Coordinates of C-alpha atoms in Angstrom, one line a residue:
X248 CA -5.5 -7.9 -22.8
X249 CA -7.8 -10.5 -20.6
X250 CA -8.1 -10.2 -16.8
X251 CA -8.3 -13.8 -15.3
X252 CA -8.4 -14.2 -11.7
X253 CA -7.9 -17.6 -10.6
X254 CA -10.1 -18.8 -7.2
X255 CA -11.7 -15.2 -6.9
X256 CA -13.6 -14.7 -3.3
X257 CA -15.6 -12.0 -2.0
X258 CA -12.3 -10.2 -0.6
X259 CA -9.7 -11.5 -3.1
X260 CA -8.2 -13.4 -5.9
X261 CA -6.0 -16.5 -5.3
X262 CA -3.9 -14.8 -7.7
X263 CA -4.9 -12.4 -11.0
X264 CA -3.2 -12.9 -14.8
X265 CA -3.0 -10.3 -17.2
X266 CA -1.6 -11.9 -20.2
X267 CA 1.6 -13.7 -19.2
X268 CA 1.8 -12.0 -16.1
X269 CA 0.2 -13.5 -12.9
X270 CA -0.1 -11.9 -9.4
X271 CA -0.3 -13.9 -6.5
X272 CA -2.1 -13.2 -3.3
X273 CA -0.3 -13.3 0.0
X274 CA 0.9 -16.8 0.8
X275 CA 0.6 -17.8 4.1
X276 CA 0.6 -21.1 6.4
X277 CA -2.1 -23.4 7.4
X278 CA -0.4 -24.3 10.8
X279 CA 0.0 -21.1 13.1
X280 CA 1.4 -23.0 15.7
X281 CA 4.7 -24.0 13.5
X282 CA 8.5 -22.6 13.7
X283 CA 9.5 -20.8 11.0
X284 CA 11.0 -23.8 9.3
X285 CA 7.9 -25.2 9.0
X286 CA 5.4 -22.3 7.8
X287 CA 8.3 -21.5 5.2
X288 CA 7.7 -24.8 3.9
X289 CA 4.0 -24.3 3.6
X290 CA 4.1 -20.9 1.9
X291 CA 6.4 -22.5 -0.6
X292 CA 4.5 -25.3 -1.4
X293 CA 1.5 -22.6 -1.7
X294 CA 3.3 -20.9 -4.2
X295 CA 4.4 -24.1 -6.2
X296 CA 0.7 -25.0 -5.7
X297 CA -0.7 -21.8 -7.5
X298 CA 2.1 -21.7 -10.4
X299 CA 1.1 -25.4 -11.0
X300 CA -2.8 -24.2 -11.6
X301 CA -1.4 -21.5 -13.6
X302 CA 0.5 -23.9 -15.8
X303 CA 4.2 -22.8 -14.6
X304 CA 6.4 -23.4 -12.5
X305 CA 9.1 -21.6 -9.2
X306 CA 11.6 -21.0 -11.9
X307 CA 9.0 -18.4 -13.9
X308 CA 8.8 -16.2 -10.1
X309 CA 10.1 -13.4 -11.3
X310 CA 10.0 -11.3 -7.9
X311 CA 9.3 -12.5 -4.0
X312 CA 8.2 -10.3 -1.3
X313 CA 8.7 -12.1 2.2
X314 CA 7.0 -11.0 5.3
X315 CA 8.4 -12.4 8.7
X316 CA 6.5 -11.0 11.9
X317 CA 10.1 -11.2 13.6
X318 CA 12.9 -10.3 11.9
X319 CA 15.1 -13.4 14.3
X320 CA 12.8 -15.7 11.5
X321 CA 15.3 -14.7 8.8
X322 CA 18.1 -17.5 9.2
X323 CA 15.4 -19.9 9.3
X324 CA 13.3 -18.7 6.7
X325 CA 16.5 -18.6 4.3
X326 CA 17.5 -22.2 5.4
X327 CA 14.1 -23.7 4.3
X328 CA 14.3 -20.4 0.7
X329 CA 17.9 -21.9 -0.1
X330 CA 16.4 -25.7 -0.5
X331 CA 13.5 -24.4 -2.3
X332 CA 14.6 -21.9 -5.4
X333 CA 16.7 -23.1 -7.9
X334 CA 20.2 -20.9 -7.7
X335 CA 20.1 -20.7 -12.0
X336 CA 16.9 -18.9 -11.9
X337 CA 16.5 -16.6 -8.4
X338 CA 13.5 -14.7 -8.3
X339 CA 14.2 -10.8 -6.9
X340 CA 13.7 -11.1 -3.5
X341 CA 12.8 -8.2 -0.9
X342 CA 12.4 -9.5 3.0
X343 CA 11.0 -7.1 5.9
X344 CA 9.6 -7.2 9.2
X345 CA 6.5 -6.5 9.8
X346 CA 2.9 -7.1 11.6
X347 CA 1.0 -10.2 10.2
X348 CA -2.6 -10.5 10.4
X349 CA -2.9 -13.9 12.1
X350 CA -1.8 -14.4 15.7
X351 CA 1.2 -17.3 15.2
X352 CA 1.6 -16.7 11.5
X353 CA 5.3 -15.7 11.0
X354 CA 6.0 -15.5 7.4
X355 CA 3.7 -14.6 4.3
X356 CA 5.1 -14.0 0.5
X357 CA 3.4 -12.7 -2.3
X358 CA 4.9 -13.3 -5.5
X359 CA 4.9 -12.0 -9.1
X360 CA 5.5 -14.2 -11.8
X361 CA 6.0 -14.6 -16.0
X362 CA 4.2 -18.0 -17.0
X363 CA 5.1 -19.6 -19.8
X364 CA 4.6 -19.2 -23.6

């Protein structure tokens, strides 16, 4: 089975496929200073942004985990998560607290995902 690794760096992988299966990195926002409304958008788009350059799609996330650096972030991150994923095909979702690596970065996801065919 091939290893492809899409946008590989020095430290990582924007994500890594190993047949149908795809691994994204960490998703996080470009604007630090946002509310949590607004990096949930961006992490979002990230991941529709990498699926797209994979060749799928949200609906082929299999399983989300989200990061919030303040558990209060959690109504607002599943206000802007309840626009975004389609309720016929829900990812599995786990959500904890914890300490991000960026000062003003409240939410990161990481995703794993089936693409199609």
């Amino acid at each position: 089975m091939t290893v492809t690794h899409l946008n590989p760096g020095p430290r990582m992988s924007e994500a890594v496929r190993i047949g149908d299966i795809v691994f994204l990195a960490g998703q996080i926002p470009q604007d630090m200073s946002a509310g949590i409304e607004a990096q949930t958008e961006q992490v979002l788009a990230g991941i529709d942004r990498v699926m797209a350059a994979l060749g799928g799609t949200r609906a082929d996330v299999a399983s989300v985990q989200v990061w919030l650096s303040d558990m209060a972030d959690f109504p607002g991150m599943n206000a802007v998560w309840d626009k975004w994923v389609d309720p016929k095909t829900p990812p599995a979702r786990a959500t904890c607290g914890v300490a991000l690596a960026r000062p003003g970065m409240r939410v990161e996801m990481i995703a794993v995902a089936k693409l199609p065919g």
